[in-house]
Structures are given as structure tokens and as C-alpha cells.
Coordinates of C-alpha atoms in Angstrom, one line a residue:
X1 CA 54.5 31.1 -51.2
X2 CA 51.6 28.8 -51.0
X3 CA 53.8 25.9 -50.1
X4 CA 55.4 27.8 -47.3
X5 CA 52.2 28.7 -45.9
X6 CA 51.0 25.3 -46.0
X7 CA 54.1 24.0 -44.5
X8 CA 53.6 26.5 -41.7
X9 CA 50.0 25.6 -41.0
X10 CA 51.0 21.6 -41.1
X11 CA 53.6 22.2 -38.4
X12 CA 51.1 24.6 -36.3
X13 CA 48.6 22.0 -36.5
X14 CA 51.1 19.2 -35.4
X15 CA 52.6 21.2 -32.6
X16 CA 49.0 22.2 -31.3
X17 CA 47.6 18.4 -31.3
X18 CA 51.3 17.0 -29.5
X19 CA 50.5 19.8 -26.9
X20 CA 47.0 18.6 -26.2
X21 CA 48.1 14.9 -26.1
X22 CA 50.5 16.0 -23.5
X23 CA 48.3 18.1 -21.5
X24 CA 45.7 15.3 -21.6
X25 CA 48.2 12.9 -20.6
X26 CA 49.5 14.9 -17.8
X27 CA 45.7 15.5 -16.5
X28 CA 44.9 12.0 -16.6
X29 CA 46.5 10.8 -13.5
X30 CA 44.9 13.6 -11.6
X31 CA 41.4 13.0 -13.0
X32 CA 42.0 9.2 -12.3
X33 CA 43.1 9.9 -8.4
X34 CA 40.0 12.5 -8.1
X35 CA 37.6 9.6 -9.5
X36 CA 39.3 7.2 -7.1
X37 CA 38.6 9.5 -4.2
X38 CA 35.1 10.3 -5.2
X39 CA 34.4 6.3 -5.3
X40 CA 36.1 6.1 -1.8
X41 CA 33.9 8.8 -0.4
X42 CA 30.8 7.3 -2.2
X43 CA 31.2 3.8 -1.0
X44 CA 32.4 4.3 2.5
X45 CA 30.3 2.5 5.4
X46 CA 31.9 4.3 8.3
X47 CA 32.1 8.1 8.1
X48 CA 34.0 9.8 10.6
X49 CA 32.9 13.3 11.5
X50 CA 35.4 15.6 13.3
X51 CA 36.5 13.8 16.3
X52 CA 33.5 11.4 16.3
X53 CA 34.3 7.7 14.7
X54 CA 31.2 5.0 14.6
X55 CA 32.1 2.2 16.6
X56 CA 31.2 -1.3 15.5
X57 CA 31.7 -4.3 17.9
X58 CA 33.5 -7.5 16.3
X59 CA 30.4 -9.6 16.2
X60 CA 28.1 -7.0 15.2
X61 CA 26.7 -7.4 11.5
X62 CA 26.4 -4.2 9.5
X63 CA 25.4 -4.6 5.9
X64 CA 28.1 -3.3 3.0
X65 CA 25.5 -0.7 1.9
X66 CA 24.7 0.7 5.4
X67 CA 25.9 4.2 6.3
X68 CA 27.2 4.9 9.9
X69 CA 28.2 8.6 10.5
X70 CA 29.6 10.3 13.5
X71 CA 28.5 9.3 17.0
X72 CA 27.2 5.7 16.4
X73 CA 27.9 2.7 18.2
X74 CA 26.7 -0.9 17.4
X75 CA 26.9 -3.1 20.2
X76 CA 27.7 -6.8 20.5
X77 CA 25.4 -9.2 18.4
X78 CA 23.4 -6.3 17.1
X79 CA 22.8 -6.0 13.3
X80 CA 22.2 -3.3 11.0
X81 CA 20.6 -4.2 7.5
X82 CA 20.8 -3.3 3.9
X83 CA 20.4 0.2 3.0
X84 CA 19.8 1.8 6.8
X85 CA 21.4 5.1 7.7
X86 CA 22.6 5.9 11.0
X87 CA 23.4 9.6 11.3
X88 CA 24.9 10.7 14.3
X89 CA 26.2 14.2 13.5
X90 CA 24.2 16.0 16.1
X91 CA 24.1 13.4 19.0
X92 CA 24.8 9.8 19.9
X93 CA 23.0 6.8 18.2
X94 CA 23.4 3.5 20.3
X95 CA 22.1 0.2 18.9
X96 CA 22.1 -2.4 21.7
X97 CA 23.3 -5.9 22.5
X98 CA 21.6 -8.3 20.1
X99 CA 19.2 -5.8 18.7
X100 CA 18.6 -5.2 15.3
X101 CA 17.8 -2.4 13.0
X102 CA 16.2 -3.8 9.6
X103 CA 16.3 -2.6 6.0
X104 CA 16.1 1.0 5.1
X105 CA 15.6 2.4 8.3
X106 CA 16.6 5.8 9.3
X107 CA 18.1 6.7 12.7
X108 CA 19.1 10.4 13.4
X109 CA 19.1 12.5 16.6
X110 CA 18.6 16.1 17.5
X111 CA 20.8 18.5 19.4
X112 CA 18.3 18.8 22.2
X113 CA 14.4 17.5 22.9
X114 CA 12.0 20.2 23.6
X115 CA 10.6 17.8 26.2
X116 CA 13.8 17.9 28.3
X117 CA 14.1 14.2 27.6
X118 CA 17.4 12.8 26.5
X119 CA 18.0 13.9 22.8
X120 CA 20.2 10.9 21.8
X121 CA 18.7 8.0 20.2
X122 CA 19.2 5.0 22.3
X123 CA 18.1 1.4 21.6
X124 CA 18.8 -1.0 24.4
X125 CA 19.0 -4.8 24.2
X126 CA 17.0 -7.4 22.2
X127 CA 15.0 -4.7 20.5
X128 CA 13.7 -5.3 17.1
X129 CA 13.3 -2.2 14.7
X130 CA 10.9 -3.1 11.5
X131 CA 12.1 -2.0 8.0
X132 CA 11.6 1.3 6.9
X133 CA 11.1 3.0 10.2
X134 CA 12.6 6.3 11.3
X135 CA 13.7 7.0 14.8
X136 CA 14.8 10.6 16.1
X137 CA 16.1 11.1 19.4
X138 CA 14.0 8.4 21.2
X139 CA 14.8 6.0 23.6
X140 CA 13.7 2.3 23.4
X141 CA 14.0 0.1 26.4
X142 CA 15.1 -3.8 26.5
X143 CA 12.8 -6.1 24.5
X144 CA 10.6 -4.1 22.6
X145 CA 9.3 -4.5 19.1
X146 CA 8.9 -1.6 16.7
X147 CA 6.8 -2.4 13.8
X148 CA 7.7 -1.6 10.0
X149 CA 7.2 1.9 8.9
X150 CA 6.8 3.4 12.2
X151 CA 7.8 6.7 13.3
X152 CA 9.3 7.7 16.8
X153 CA 10.1 11.7 17.1
X154 CA 11.7 13.5 19.6
X155 CA 11.6 12.5 23.4
X156 CA 9.1 9.6 22.9
X157 CA 10.1 6.7 25.0
X158 CA 8.9 2.8 24.7
X159 CA 9.2 1.0 27.9
X160 CA 10.5 -2.7 28.4
X161 CA 8.4 -5.4 26.8
X162 CA 6.4 -3.3 24.8
X163 CA 5.1 -3.4 20.8
X164 CA 4.4 -0.6 18.6
X165 CA 2.6 -1.9 15.8
X166 CA 3.6 -1.5 12.0
X167 CA 2.7 2.0 10.4
X168 CA 2.4 3.9 13.9
X169 CA 3.6 7.2 14.5
X170 CA 4.9 8.0 18.2
X171 CA 4.5 11.9 18.5
X172 CA 7.3 13.7 20.7
X173 CA 7.4 13.3 24.5
X174 CA 5.0 10.2 24.3
X175 CA 5.6 6.9 26.4
X176 CA 4.4 3.5 25.8
X177 CA 4.3 1.9 29.3
X178 CA 5.6 -1.4 30.1
X179 CA 3.8 -4.5 28.6
X180 CA 1.3 -2.6 26.4
X181 CA 0.6 -2.7 22.6
X182 CA 0.3 0.5 20.9
X183 CA -0.8 1.5 17.4
X184 CA -2.2 4.1 15.1
X185 CA -1.3 7.7 14.0
X186 CA -0.7 9.2 16.5
X187 CA 0.0 5.9 18.4
X188 CA -2.8 5.1 21.2
X189 CA -3.2 2.2 23.5
X190 CA -4.5 -0.9 22.1
X191 CA -4.4 -3.6 25.0
X192 CA -2.0 -5.2 27.5
X193 CA 0.5 -7.7 26.2
X194 CA 0.0 -11.5 27.3
X195 CA 2.6 -13.2 29.1
X196 CA 3.2 -15.3 26.0
X197 CA 3.6 -12.5 23.8
X198 CA 6.3 -11.0 26.1
X199 CA 8.1 -13.9 26.0
X200 CA 8.1 -13.9 22.4
X201 CA 9.9 -10.5 22.1
X202 CA 13.5 -11.4 22.9
X203 CA 12.9 -14.6 20.8
X204 CA 12.5 -12.7 17.4
X205 CA 15.5 -10.7 18.6
X206 CA 17.6 -13.8 18.8
X207 CA 16.1 -15.2 15.6
X208 CA 17.4 -12.4 13.6
X209 CA 20.7 -12.5 15.5
X210 CA 21.0 -16.5 14.4
X211 CA 20.0 -15.2 10.7
X212 CA 22.6 -12.5 11.0
X213 CA 25.3 -15.1 11.4
X214 CA 24.9 -16.7 7.9
X215 CA 25.1 -13.0 6.5
X216 CA 28.0 -12.1 8.6
X217 CA 30.2 -15.1 7.7
X218 CA 29.8 -14.0 3.8
X219 CA 32.2 -11.3 4.7
X220 CA 34.9 -13.2 6.8
X221 CA 38.3 -14.3 5.1
X222 CA 37.5 -18.0 6.1
X223 CA 34.1 -18.1 4.9
X224 CA 33.2 -18.7 1.1
X225 CA 36.3 -16.9 0.1
X226 CA 38.3 -20.1 -0.6
X227 CA 35.9 -21.2 -3.1
X228 CA 36.9 -18.0 -5.3
X229 CA 40.7 -18.9 -4.4
X230 CA 40.1 -22.3 -5.7
X231 CA 38.4 -21.0 -9.0
X232 CA 41.4 -18.7 -9.4
X233 CA 44.1 -21.7 -8.9
X234 CA 42.6 -23.6 -11.2
X235 CA 42.0 -20.9 -14.0
X236 CA 45.8 -20.2 -13.4
X237 CA 47.0 -23.9 -13.3
X238 CA 48.6 -23.1 -9.7
X239 CA 49.4 -26.3 -7.7
X240 CA 50.0 -25.0 -4.7

């Protein structure tokens, strides 16, 4: 009797372990697929939202760890640097020709502006946005500099050939007139820019554009990828 009971227990144990192995084997491909899908979602640089798909010009540089979501347009020669987030889920965001959004900036846009001004975030040509800046539903006209750690809120406007110093806060609806330097929290008029300073504004944007090229070429198939191919051929003893 004891021997028969032991045999039944062994068969039950073996059967349950076999079933558990089969279940785990059958579940593993699905789990793997879920993991792949999760990694894909987590690493995407371009995130469509409904009918809106971010648009990146052929010669624009967008760093690999940047997030572009929804109604975002990065124009010719523009650059968006590492860690920045452009979230166009509520309204449009545009980075104009040869403008640059530097590291860890956040650009967003509201449904509408309480001031009645345009609610989209619009950056025109030859604009430099300093690192760690926050822009929300603001307009920046051509050839301006926004200093690092600056905040521009809903309906604010920076007119042509103007500079906002680092760490400044531009309240909702505030306007920086053409050719002026503003600073502070809240930002206030400091002085008029000199002619030489105005000439330097687009030069800075062009310098960042030149620097962008060395980063941009790293992601092209004809850049340094051939070095890795040569290493692989040598490792595998391929003569071709």
C-alpha cells in the first residue's frame, strides 16, 4: 500500500512539473513580445498622437533621446539636443529654420491662451534656446537668444533681434520689443542692444548649426559606420 501511494505521488509530482514547464514555455513568447513592445514604446523618438505625426526635415538634427509627440515640426537646419521634450498634444510646436533647442528643454502648448494671443509655440529662424528652458504657448521671432533656465509662459512674445538673459521668467502676455535685452523674474527691460550684439545673434545660431553637423553625420550610414563594418569583417575573416 505504501509503495502504491508513493508511486501515485511521484506520478502526480512529475505530471504537475511537466505541465508547469509547458505553461511557462507557452507563455514565454507572449511575455517576450510584451517586453519588445514595451521597449519599443519606451525608446521611441517620434510619437504620433491620433492623426498628428511629428515632422522632421531631412537635414534637421534630433538627438536620439529627444521626445517629439504630436503636432511638432522641426524645420530645415534646425536642431533639438539631448534630453529635450517637445509635446504637441494640445497645440502646434514649430522649430524654425536653423534654430536650435538645446539640452533638456521642455516645449509645450496650451489649448488656448488667456490673453487671446496664439496658443501654439512658434520659434522662427536663427533662434537659440538655452539648455533647461521651458517654453509654453509663446512666440519667438527671428534672430533671438533665450538664455539657459528661462521660462516663457502663455502668450508671451519675443520680437526680432532680442535677448532674454539666463534664468529669466517671461510672464503670460508679456512682450519683449525689438532690439532689447531683458532679464529677471519677472523679466524686465535692461537696455537696448548694440548693433554689434544684434549681428552676433544669428552667428550663434549658425555656429550651433555647424556643430550639429558633426553629431548629425554620426547617424548617417556613410559616416563612421564603415569602421564597425571593417571590424566585423576582420573578426569574421571576410575578404569582401
